[in-house]
Amino acid sequence: MTAIRCTHLNKTFTQGEQVIRGLDDVCIEIEEGSFVCLSGPSGSGKTTLLNAMGGLDQPDSGEILVGESRVDQLGKSALADMRLHSIGFVFQAFNLIPVLTARENIEFVMQIQGLPAAERKARAMAMLREVGLADHEDRLPSQLSGGQQQRVAVARAIVSNPTLVLADEPTANLDSASAIQLIELFRKLNRERGITFVIATHDTRVMAYCPRLIRMEDGRIISDELQSGIPGEPPAAAQ
Amino acid sequence: MAATRLSASILLTLAWRNLWRNYRRTGIMLVAIVVGVWAMILFSALISGMVDEMVRGGLRTLPGEVQVHHPAYRDDPSVANSIDAPEGALLALLNQSPVTGWAARIRVPAMISSERDNRGVQLLGVDPAQEISLGFDPADVVQGRFLQGPDDNGLVIGRKLAEQLETELDKRVVIMSQDPDNNVAERGIRVVGIYRARLQSTEELNVYAGRATVQKLLGLGTRVSEIAITGDDFRAVGGWWRTIEQAAGPDLETLPWMQLDGYLESMMNLQTSYNVIIMVVIFLALSFGLVNTLVMAVFERVREIGLMMALGMRPGWIMYQILLESLILLVLGLVIGNLLALATILPMEDGIDISAVAAGLEMAGMGSTLYPTLELQHMLMSTAVVVVLGLLASLIPAWRASRYNPVQALART
C-alpha cells in the first residue's frame, strides 16, 4: 500500500527579484510502514517537500496523495482535519506549547479530536512511559531538556495513532546521545506500530538509521537508495 | 457535541494561561479596563443623580407624577375649567398602592396686593395634609406656620414674593381672581406663613390658601382644578398611570409627568444619551490599549500559533482562542470595575456637598447636594458596551492570527 505519492511537484519562491525553485518536478512514492530520510544541504527542498506532504504548504503544480486524500486539492479546514487525524509532526525546535505541561502537550491533539478526559490522560501517560518521561508529566517545556522536549513531541505525534509521522530536522538541536535516543525511538515505533516515518535531515547520525535514503539538491531528487547495515538491526530487517 | 465542549475547554485553558504569560502587560490592561468600567458607572451615577434631582425638583413644582384635569384646563387654567373632587373608583385607586400621595387642589391665576405693591401669582387652594403627602415640607415654612386645614383662612407666601410686596408675617394682603361667572372675586387675607423654595421662581409664583377658603371665595362648591398624584418612583409611573386614567374616565384628561412637562422628559432622554456617549468614548480610548495588548500577544506567539495549526487546529479555533483571551480580560475587568464602582458609589448615595460649585445649578432645578444614583441599568449598559466593543476591537488581531500560514508562522524567528 502506498502511504504517499507525489507526482511532478513544483514549487517556486521569490526572494527579491530572484526566483528559487523549492521543488522541481519531484516524483516520489512511499510505502506504508516505511522509514524514509530526505537528506540534502540547506535549501535543497527537503523541508518544502515535507511541508507539501503534510498539507502545511501547497505546491504550485503537481499532485500529492496521502492515503486516499488529494492533499493539493483540500481547503484549509480539511487540511487541518487531515493533519489532526492522520499525520503526526515533529519539528526541529519550538515543538511544544509553552503554557502546557508535558502531559497536556501530548493530550492537546486528542483534546482537539474530542476524546474524553480519562482516555486522553491514560493514553498520554502511556506515551510518556513509552518515551521514558513518565515522571515528567507536570513539567512545562521550559523545565525539560531539548532531548526531553523532542521526546514529548514524538509522544504527541504518535499518541493519536497517525498513519504517517513527518519529522523536520528533529535532531538538529540535540547532542549525540539525545539524537541517537530519539532516532532509535523513531525506529522502534516504526517497527512496532507500523507507522510510516518521513524524516528531513542532514544529520548523518540519523541517515545511518534510514533503510531508504532520498537525496535532494536544488529542489530535485538526485538519488533514492535503500541502505543496509542499520545499527542494531540485522540486514534483513532493513526496509 | 463532545468535540465542541472539549475543544472549548482547551481553548479556555490556553487563553487563561497565555493571558498571564506576560502578567505585567495583562495587569496594566486589566487596571485600565477596571478604571474605565469604574469611571463609566461613576459618571453615569453622577449624571443620573443630577438628572433625577432636576426631575424631582420639577415634579415638586408640577406637582405630582400624574395629574387629572379638565381637558381645557392646560390651555386655560381658569376656574371655569374645574372638575369634581375625586370619588368612587378613582378615590379608591388614589388610596392604594402604588399611589403614595395625592392632592385635590385649586390652582388659578390671581393677583395679590399689599399696601405697597401687587403681583400676578398662582393661587393654590389646598388641603395641607394632602400637600405634605405630595412632597411639601412644612420645614420650608421659615416664618409663621403652614396651613392647618382646608378651611384655614390664612395665606402662605414665598420669601421672595414677601420681599417684592414689601409685606411680612401677620400683615393682610388682598387676593383677587375671577369666579366661574367671570365676576371679580376678592378678599383680604392674613399672611400666616412665609416659605422658602429651591427655586426663586416658585417663591415668587405660588401662594397657598385653604382649599375650602378658596372654593368659597371663587364660588366653586366642592370642585377643584386638578388632582395631583404621586407614587414611589417617578420612573415607574408608566406602569400605573393608565389605571388612573381609566378610573378618571374619558371626560377628564389624565397625564403623566413626561407629558405634562416635556422638558423633564427630554432631560431623562438626554441622561440616557449622555451615559451611552460617555461609556462609548471611555471604552474607545481603552480599546486602543486592548488591541495593542492583543496584537503584541499574538505577535509574540506567531510560531506557537503556527504549531497549533500544523497539529490540526482549525483557523476558526485560533480566532476563538484570541477572542477568549480578550473576553476573559474584559470579564475580569468588568467584575472588578463593577465591585469598585459599588464600593465607591454606595457610600456617596447619602449625598455629596457640591455647594462650592453649585452656583447656577439652581437654575437647572438642582440643589447644592448631589445624590449619585447607582442603577442596575448602568452596570448592564457598561457591561454591554465593554463586551461588545471589546470583542469587536479584538476581532482584528484574532482574525489576523487565524490567517497565518503555518509554514511561515513556524519559520518566524
XYZ file of C-alpha atoms in Angstrom:
652
model
C 0.000 0.000 0.000
C 1.192 3.479 -0.835
C 1.290 5.943 2.035
C 2.316 8.958 -0.038
C 2.514 9.538 -3.752
C 3.865 12.814 -5.128
C 3.663 13.404 -8.864
C 5.514 16.193 -10.702
C 5.558 18.571 -7.772
C 6.764 22.083 -8.478
C 7.111 24.984 -6.099
C 8.915 28.289 -6.542
C 9.697 31.061 -4.080
C 10.668 34.616 -4.840
C 13.343 36.336 -2.832
C 13.527 39.912 -4.033
C 13.884 39.571 -7.766
C 15.370 36.086 -7.519
C 13.169 33.070 -8.203
C 14.114 29.984 -6.211
C 12.901 26.540 -7.177
C 11.869 24.845 -3.954
C 10.596 21.741 -5.730
C 11.476 20.871 -9.308
C 9.371 18.127 -10.861
C 9.548 15.898 -7.803
C 8.015 12.448 -8.092
C 8.144 10.083 -5.155
C 6.217 7.149 -3.754
C 6.473 5.979 -0.167
C 5.023 2.692 1.012
C 3.090 2.314 4.261
C 5.341 1.394 7.195
C 8.439 2.816 5.525
C 11.200 4.648 7.305
C 12.488 7.244 4.865
C 15.029 10.029 5.173
C 15.099 13.086 2.939
C 18.602 14.443 3.010
C 20.454 17.258 1.368
C 22.005 20.611 2.137
C 20.034 23.641 3.323
C 17.773 24.895 0.544
C 17.716 21.546 -1.220
C 13.896 21.341 -0.888
C 13.538 18.611 1.728
C 11.534 20.775 4.163
C 9.427 22.138 1.286
C 8.626 18.578 0.217
C 7.829 17.574 3.798
C 5.523 20.594 4.222
C 3.750 19.765 0.969
C 3.230 16.136 2.069
C 1.785 17.352 5.398
C -0.553 19.886 3.790
C 1.228 22.734 5.526
C 2.091 24.309 2.198
C 0.636 23.897 -1.280
C 2.711 23.159 -4.380
C 2.378 25.353 -7.459
C 1.612 22.287 -9.533
C 1.590 18.514 -9.261
C -0.396 16.035 -7.214
C 0.028 14.776 -3.663
C -1.853 11.756 -2.479
C -1.685 10.911 1.233
C -3.607 7.728 1.845
C -6.675 8.395 -0.244
C -6.688 12.213 0.098
C -5.589 14.593 -2.627
C -3.743 16.991 -0.326
C -3.182 19.546 -3.086
C -6.929 19.935 -3.535
C -8.052 20.281 0.089
C -9.181 23.546 1.723
C -7.666 24.952 4.924
C -10.106 23.318 7.322
C -9.971 19.963 5.548
C -6.172 20.101 5.641
C -6.320 20.887 9.355
C -8.593 17.872 9.892
C -6.269 15.623 7.868
C -3.263 16.733 9.929
C -5.246 16.255 13.115
C -6.354 12.704 12.384
C -3.761 11.216 10.054
C -0.393 12.898 10.460
C 1.983 13.442 13.347
C 4.549 16.239 13.182
C 7.918 16.630 14.866
C 9.759 19.863 14.171
C 13.325 20.981 14.672
C 12.509 23.300 17.547
C 9.631 25.015 19.231
C 7.709 21.798 19.189
C 5.721 22.240 22.347
C 3.147 24.750 23.535
C 4.964 26.616 26.319
C 1.975 27.077 28.638
C 1.030 23.384 28.671
C 2.774 20.685 30.689
C 4.349 17.645 29.044
C 1.182 15.609 29.553
C -1.085 18.439 28.411
C 1.020 18.862 25.270
C 0.521 15.203 24.472
C -3.190 15.490 25.250
C -3.540 18.580 23.073
C -4.206 16.767 19.799
C -6.596 14.318 21.456
C -8.374 17.241 23.072
C -8.974 18.846 19.686
C -10.156 15.466 18.457
C -12.700 15.487 21.252
C -11.619 12.389 23.173
C -12.895 12.041 26.758
C -10.600 13.313 29.511
C -9.996 9.918 31.129
C -8.988 8.315 27.841
C -6.766 11.263 26.967
C -4.964 11.083 30.264
C -4.478 7.323 30.110
C -3.085 7.438 26.584
C -0.867 10.435 27.332
C 0.589 8.705 30.394
C 1.177 5.525 28.402
C 3.037 7.532 25.764
C 5.096 9.323 28.398
C 6.113 5.938 29.787
C 6.968 4.746 26.296
C 9.279 7.704 25.689
C 10.758 7.383 29.182
C 9.299 10.556 30.678
C 6.598 9.216 32.976
C 7.903 11.203 35.907
C 7.981 14.449 33.910
C 4.253 14.735 33.208
C 3.712 18.009 35.089
C 6.771 19.779 33.795
C 6.458 22.719 31.453
C 8.586 22.654 28.279
C 10.929 25.226 29.802
C 11.663 22.692 32.563
C 12.661 19.958 30.089
C 15.929 19.487 28.217
C 15.997 19.704 24.408
C 16.042 15.900 24.094
C 13.179 15.529 26.535
C 11.166 18.137 24.647
C 11.675 16.254 21.394
C 10.588 13.009 23.026
C 7.427 14.697 24.280
C 6.882 15.975 20.724
C 7.267 12.409 19.407
C 4.817 11.162 22.005
C 2.325 13.827 20.912
C 2.911 12.989 17.236
C 2.016 9.333 17.651
C -0.445 9.346 20.546
C -3.476 9.575 18.276
C -2.258 6.682 16.124
C -1.464 8.537 12.893
C -0.536 6.586 9.799
C 2.267 8.983 8.988
C 4.839 10.938 11.005
C 6.699 13.794 9.330
C 9.805 14.988 11.155
C 11.755 18.047 10.076
C 15.359 18.112 11.348
C 14.268 16.521 14.641
C 17.824 16.122 15.928
C 19.239 19.467 14.849
C 19.353 20.897 18.355
C 20.254 17.712 20.204
C 23.536 16.335 21.461
C 24.715 12.999 20.077
C 23.295 10.850 22.862
C 19.876 12.520 22.675
C 19.899 12.334 18.868
C 20.627 8.601 18.904
C 17.994 8.018 21.579
C 15.412 9.894 19.509
C 16.152 8.147 16.226
C 16.085 4.764 17.956
C 12.717 5.692 19.391
C 11.534 6.505 15.863
C 12.748 3.144 14.580
C 11.109 1.311 17.453
C 7.748 2.977 16.809
C 8.137 2.306 13.098
C 8.790 -1.379 13.677
C 6.284 -1.976 16.455
C 3.374 0.157 15.229
C 3.962 0.185 11.515
C 3.824 3.974 11.362
C 5.350 5.499 8.244
C 8.164 7.921 9.075
C 9.490 10.563 6.681
C 12.371 12.498 8.181
C 14.009 15.537 6.626
C 17.576 15.714 7.908
C 21.150 16.437 7.058
C 22.318 14.712 10.222
C 24.455 11.723 9.211
C 23.677 10.030 12.532
C 20.005 9.966 11.532
C 20.710 8.955 7.929
C 22.572 5.912 9.183
C 19.316 4.601 10.649
C 17.265 5.076 7.473
C 16.624 1.988 5.329
C 15.634 4.319 2.479
C 17.570 7.495 1.826
C 16.410 10.088 -0.687
C 18.920 12.812 -1.518
C 17.767 16.203 -2.791
C 19.523 19.156 -4.289
C 18.086 22.400 -5.737
C 14.567 21.076 -5.343
C 15.240 17.866 -7.280
C 15.641 14.283 -6.164
C 19.158 13.287 -7.150
C 19.191 9.817 -5.609
C 16.797 7.388 -3.985
C 18.516 4.333 -2.496
C 17.981 1.547 0.006
C 20.544 1.183 2.777
C 21.605 -1.866 4.668
C 23.547 -2.216 7.858
C 21.127 -0.224 10.003
C 22.615 -0.002 13.535
C 21.222 -2.567 15.920
C 19.339 -4.452 13.207
C 20.170 -7.463 11.100
C 20.381 -6.642 7.370
C 17.142 -8.471 6.683
C 15.249 -6.057 8.920
C 16.019 -3.111 6.699
C 13.055 -1.959 4.567
C -21.117 17.925 20.552
C -18.483 16.367 22.808
C -15.764 17.589 20.483
C -17.011 21.137 20.755
C -17.149 21.007 24.551
C -13.691 19.534 24.920
C -12.169 21.882 22.409
C -13.702 24.777 24.262
C -12.039 23.554 27.451
C -8.576 23.500 25.851
C -9.238 26.922 24.376
C -10.147 28.195 27.818
C -7.015 26.670 29.361
C -4.783 28.131 26.668
C -6.469 31.540 26.824
C -6.166 31.775 30.608
C -2.519 30.676 30.753
C -1.486 32.790 27.784
C -3.071 35.782 29.426
C -0.733 35.500 32.410
C 2.464 34.769 30.470
C 3.147 38.476 30.453
C 1.431 39.248 33.721
C 2.715 42.826 33.817
C 1.203 43.731 30.456
C -2.029 41.913 31.258
C -2.119 43.555 34.691
C -1.760 47.032 33.216
C -4.506 46.368 30.686
C -6.712 44.921 33.413
C -6.217 48.033 35.561
C -7.109 50.193 32.552
C -10.340 48.243 31.987
C -11.194 48.325 35.700
C -10.687 52.097 35.849
C -12.655 52.524 32.623
C -15.597 50.471 33.887
C -15.481 52.229 37.244
C -15.442 55.641 35.527
C -18.329 54.673 33.242
C -20.534 53.635 36.141
C -19.467 56.531 38.371
C -20.159 59.135 35.688
C -23.481 57.503 34.907
C -24.431 57.520 38.580
C -23.452 61.192 38.934
C -25.331 62.243 35.805
C -28.264 60.130 36.854
C -28.207 61.746 40.304
C -28.154 65.225 38.758
C -30.987 64.492 36.350
C -33.065 62.722 38.999
C -32.658 65.756 41.206
C -33.787 68.021 38.369
C -36.778 65.788 37.653
C -37.730 65.557 41.331
C -37.470 69.338 41.576
C -39.664 69.613 38.527
C -42.177 67.127 39.964
C -42.348 69.144 43.182
C -43.191 72.196 41.101
C -45.711 70.435 38.870
C -46.546 68.847 41.396
C -47.099 65.097 41.227
C -46.192 62.368 38.790
C -49.710 62.220 37.350
C -52.318 64.954 37.111
C -56.018 64.823 36.349
C -57.581 67.941 34.825
C -60.488 69.251 32.881
C -59.474 68.712 29.219
C -59.335 72.501 28.619
C -57.502 73.361 31.833
C -53.952 73.219 30.486
C -54.787 75.746 27.786
C -56.938 77.895 30.045
C -56.167 77.286 33.736
C -59.128 79.324 34.879
C -61.716 78.477 37.457
C -64.200 77.747 34.646
C -62.284 74.584 33.821
C -62.702 72.868 37.173
C -63.564 69.258 37.939
C -65.336 67.334 40.654
C -63.348 66.209 43.663
C -62.327 62.536 43.328
C -64.870 59.926 44.330
C -65.855 56.321 43.689
C -63.351 54.148 41.784
C -60.890 56.994 41.331
C -60.854 57.793 45.035
C -60.348 54.100 45.827
C -57.350 53.935 43.488
C -55.842 57.073 44.988
C -55.849 55.484 48.410
C -53.963 52.329 47.472
C -50.511 51.320 46.237
C -48.635 52.339 44.142
C -50.069 55.798 44.884
C -48.260 57.214 47.896
C -49.842 60.626 47.989
C -52.423 62.759 46.242
C -53.958 66.166 46.490
C -57.125 67.662 45.071
C -56.298 71.329 44.713
C -57.453 74.543 43.178
C -54.883 76.301 41.065
C -55.948 79.511 39.414
C -54.230 82.704 38.323
C -54.731 85.547 40.774
C -53.487 88.980 41.734
C -52.053 89.674 45.170
C -51.772 93.206 46.521
C -50.092 94.568 49.568
C -50.296 98.155 50.649
C -47.122 98.790 48.638
C -47.186 96.612 45.540
C -49.039 93.909 43.650
C -48.062 90.856 41.676
C -49.611 88.199 39.496
C -49.457 84.810 41.254
C -50.813 81.307 41.177
C -53.333 80.802 43.935
C -53.296 77.288 45.303
C -56.276 76.188 47.350
C -55.001 73.153 49.183
C -55.605 70.620 51.901
C -52.269 70.935 53.793
C -52.228 67.276 54.814
C -52.550 66.214 51.193
C -49.848 68.655 50.108
C -47.459 67.211 52.688
C -48.178 63.709 51.333
C -47.348 65.096 47.921
C -43.947 66.404 48.997
C -44.455 69.824 50.554
C -42.145 70.093 53.550
C -43.578 72.195 56.409
C -39.986 72.862 57.450
C -39.735 75.029 54.375
C -42.022 77.498 56.127
C -39.323 79.719 57.567
C -41.609 82.225 59.257
C -45.002 81.635 60.839
C -46.774 78.372 60.099
C -48.136 76.272 57.287
C -51.868 75.954 56.796
C -53.634 73.897 59.423
C -56.538 72.567 57.376
C -58.537 73.041 54.176
C -60.643 75.695 55.827
C -57.668 77.697 57.158
C -58.278 81.396 56.498
C -54.587 82.321 56.329
C -52.218 82.650 53.397
C -48.697 81.235 52.992
C -46.495 83.085 50.529
C -42.943 82.729 49.264
C -39.981 84.541 50.755
C -39.198 86.334 47.510
C -42.810 87.426 46.998
C -42.881 88.848 50.501
C -39.824 90.927 49.621
C -41.377 92.118 46.376
C -44.683 93.049 48.040
C -42.763 94.573 50.949
C -45.084 92.719 53.244
C -44.439 90.432 56.166
C -45.939 87.892 58.526
C -49.360 88.763 60.020
C -49.966 91.556 57.536
C -53.069 91.460 55.387
C -52.954 91.284 51.631
C -55.729 91.205 49.058
C -56.213 88.232 46.774
C -58.177 88.834 43.623
C -59.320 86.364 40.948
C -62.354 85.534 38.824
C -65.300 83.309 39.731
C -66.948 80.957 37.157
C -69.283 83.758 36.088
C -66.299 85.970 35.258
C -67.003 88.267 38.177
C -64.108 89.551 40.252
C -63.737 87.634 43.472
C -61.516 89.179 46.119
C -60.890 89.117 49.797
C -58.422 90.364 52.334
C -56.377 87.588 53.888
C -53.649 87.483 56.510
C -50.177 86.178 55.793
C -49.693 83.350 58.305
C -46.534 81.825 56.853
C -43.577 82.523 54.602
C -41.893 79.594 52.873
C -38.659 79.104 51.089
C -38.283 77.035 47.946
C -35.385 75.604 45.985
C -36.287 77.858 43.095
C -36.762 81.572 43.442
C -39.450 81.455 40.756
C -41.511 79.131 42.958
C -41.274 81.583 45.864
C -42.471 84.365 43.569
C -45.318 82.415 41.983
C -47.098 80.078 44.384
C -49.286 81.258 47.266
C -51.141 78.717 49.426
C -54.544 79.124 50.967
C -57.025 76.635 52.441
C -58.944 74.757 49.751
C -62.346 75.388 51.290
C -61.470 79.063 51.702
C -60.598 79.392 48.027
C -63.651 77.346 46.938
C -65.788 79.706 48.935
C -64.025 82.770 47.511
C -64.467 81.585 43.927
C -67.901 80.041 44.383
C -66.685 76.598 43.336
C -68.602 74.455 45.768
C -66.544 71.275 46.158
C -64.934 71.430 42.715
C -61.181 71.589 42.197
C -58.747 72.483 39.396
C -56.619 69.380 39.459
C -55.854 66.142 41.188
C -52.095 65.673 41.603
C -50.894 62.142 42.316
C -47.507 60.739 43.270
C -46.044 57.228 43.594
C -42.915 55.502 44.870
C -40.719 56.057 41.844
C -41.208 58.612 39.143
C -39.526 56.274 36.660
C -42.211 53.641 37.271
C -45.177 55.866 36.530
C -45.625 54.256 33.116
C -46.776 51.116 34.868
C -49.789 52.625 36.646
C -50.963 55.946 35.279
C -53.252 54.291 32.741
C -55.341 52.721 35.522
C -55.819 56.198 36.959
C -56.812 57.423 33.508
C -59.415 54.674 33.176
C -60.853 55.390 36.599
C -60.975 59.138 35.916
C -62.981 58.491 32.769
C -62.889 59.900 29.260
C -64.269 63.293 30.235
C -61.110 64.149 32.172
C -57.561 64.496 30.942
C -55.075 62.309 32.830
C -51.422 62.801 32.027
C -48.121 61.514 33.424
C -45.282 63.900 34.188
C -43.488 63.097 30.943
C -46.382 64.580 29.003
C -47.077 67.353 31.447
C -43.532 68.660 31.232
C -41.671 67.872 28.027
C -38.517 69.455 29.413
C -38.304 66.898 32.202
C -38.790 64.060 29.758
C -36.106 65.445 27.466
C -33.766 65.625 30.488
C -34.324 61.914 31.073
C -33.660 61.097 27.433
C -30.606 63.310 27.473
C -29.305 61.428 30.501
C -29.528 58.097 28.696
C -27.786 59.547 25.650
C -25.058 61.111 27.809
C -24.461 57.828 29.574
C -24.089 55.904 26.325
C -21.807 58.573 24.838
C -19.592 58.688 27.932
C -19.344 54.900 28.044
C -18.525 54.583 24.372
C -15.919 57.381 24.493
C -14.219 55.899 27.565
C -14.150 52.448 26.050
C -12.991 53.623 22.640
C -9.929 55.070 24.370
C -9.495 51.781 26.215
C -9.940 49.676 23.123
C -6.722 51.037 21.608
C -4.848 49.621 24.582
C -6.740 46.359 24.320
C -6.000 45.960 20.619
C -2.346 46.812 21.239
C -2.128 44.231 24.022
C -3.664 41.521 21.860
C -1.595 42.416 18.816
C 1.564 42.149 20.922
C 0.375 38.890 22.460
C -0.337 37.440 19.015
C 2.913 38.753 17.561
C 4.901 37.084 20.333
C 3.182 33.773 19.696
C 3.290 33.532 15.915
C 5.344 30.297 15.958
C 3.142 28.800 18.617
C 0.059 29.615 16.552
C 1.762 28.066 13.525
C 2.493 24.950 15.580
C -1.109 24.620 16.714
C -2.276 24.966 13.110
C 0.239 22.367 11.984
C -1.102 20.000 14.624
C -4.609 20.323 13.234
C -6.174 23.307 14.912
C -8.565 24.996 12.519
C -8.161 28.724 11.783
C -11.522 29.395 13.412
C -10.363 27.860 16.696
C -7.287 30.098 16.677
C -9.582 33.096 16.315
C -11.843 31.896 19.141
C -8.823 31.419 21.374
C -7.657 35.013 20.910
C -11.212 36.290 21.381
C -11.498 34.172 24.508
C -8.347 35.783 25.922
C -9.905 39.158 25.274
C -13.227 38.087 26.797
C -11.553 36.786 29.959
C -9.691 40.073 30.337
C -12.883 42.058 29.754
C -14.954 39.977 32.163
C -12.289 40.240 34.872
C -12.161 43.997 34.330
C -15.950 44.209 34.446
C -16.271 42.234 37.675
C -13.582 44.218 39.490
C -14.721 47.527 37.943
C -18.325 46.931 38.987
C -17.324 45.988 42.528
C -15.119 49.066 42.746
C -17.963 51.234 41.473
C -20.306 49.721 44.070
C -17.771 50.338 46.828
C -17.305 53.930 45.693
C -20.851 54.990 44.893
C -22.876 53.334 47.672
C -21.222 55.403 50.442
C -21.921 58.546 48.397
C -25.637 57.877 47.960
C -26.381 59.946 51.073
C -25.262 62.943 49.077
C -22.156 64.876 48.089
C -21.925 68.513 49.057
C -21.318 70.445 45.841
C -22.168 73.854 47.238
C -18.712 75.128 46.289
C -19.541 74.619 42.640
C -23.323 74.819 42.825
C -23.806 78.469 41.833
C -26.165 78.488 38.877
C -27.280 74.897 39.308
C -30.415 76.201 40.975
C -31.499 77.485 37.589
C -31.470 73.918 36.424
C -33.601 72.843 39.340
C -30.746 71.370 41.367
C -29.750 71.840 44.959
C -26.283 72.037 46.459
C -26.193 68.330 47.290
C -25.689 65.728 44.607
C -27.074 62.256 45.177
C -25.322 59.748 42.885
C -27.827 57.142 41.769
C -26.455 53.678 41.110
C -28.767 51.745 38.849
C -28.582 48.171 37.597
C -29.188 49.630 34.162
C -25.826 51.481 34.328
C -23.965 48.310 35.190
C -25.704 46.354 32.454
C -25.082 49.131 29.951
C -21.389 49.352 30.806
C -21.145 45.558 30.599
C -22.763 45.556 27.174
C -20.529 48.382 25.912
C -17.351 46.757 27.230
C -18.128 43.260 25.962
C -19.471 44.263 22.548
C -16.866 46.942 21.745
C -14.087 44.899 23.360
C -14.823 41.853 21.255
C -15.208 43.978 18.132
C -11.799 45.553 18.798
C -10.311 42.100 19.384
C -11.587 40.777 16.090
C -8.726 42.363 14.152
C -5.815 40.655 15.969
C -7.840 37.439 16.284
C -8.628 37.364 12.589
C -5.009 38.114 11.695
C -3.830 35.252 13.888
C -6.237 32.854 12.196
C -4.939 33.821 8.755
C -1.326 32.847 9.386
C 0.253 30.355 7.043
C 1.552 27.571 9.343
C 4.840 27.202 7.455
C 5.594 30.922 7.535
C 4.484 31.164 11.151
C 6.727 28.270 12.189
C 9.661 29.807 10.335
C 9.253 33.158 12.136
C 12.225 33.925 14.379
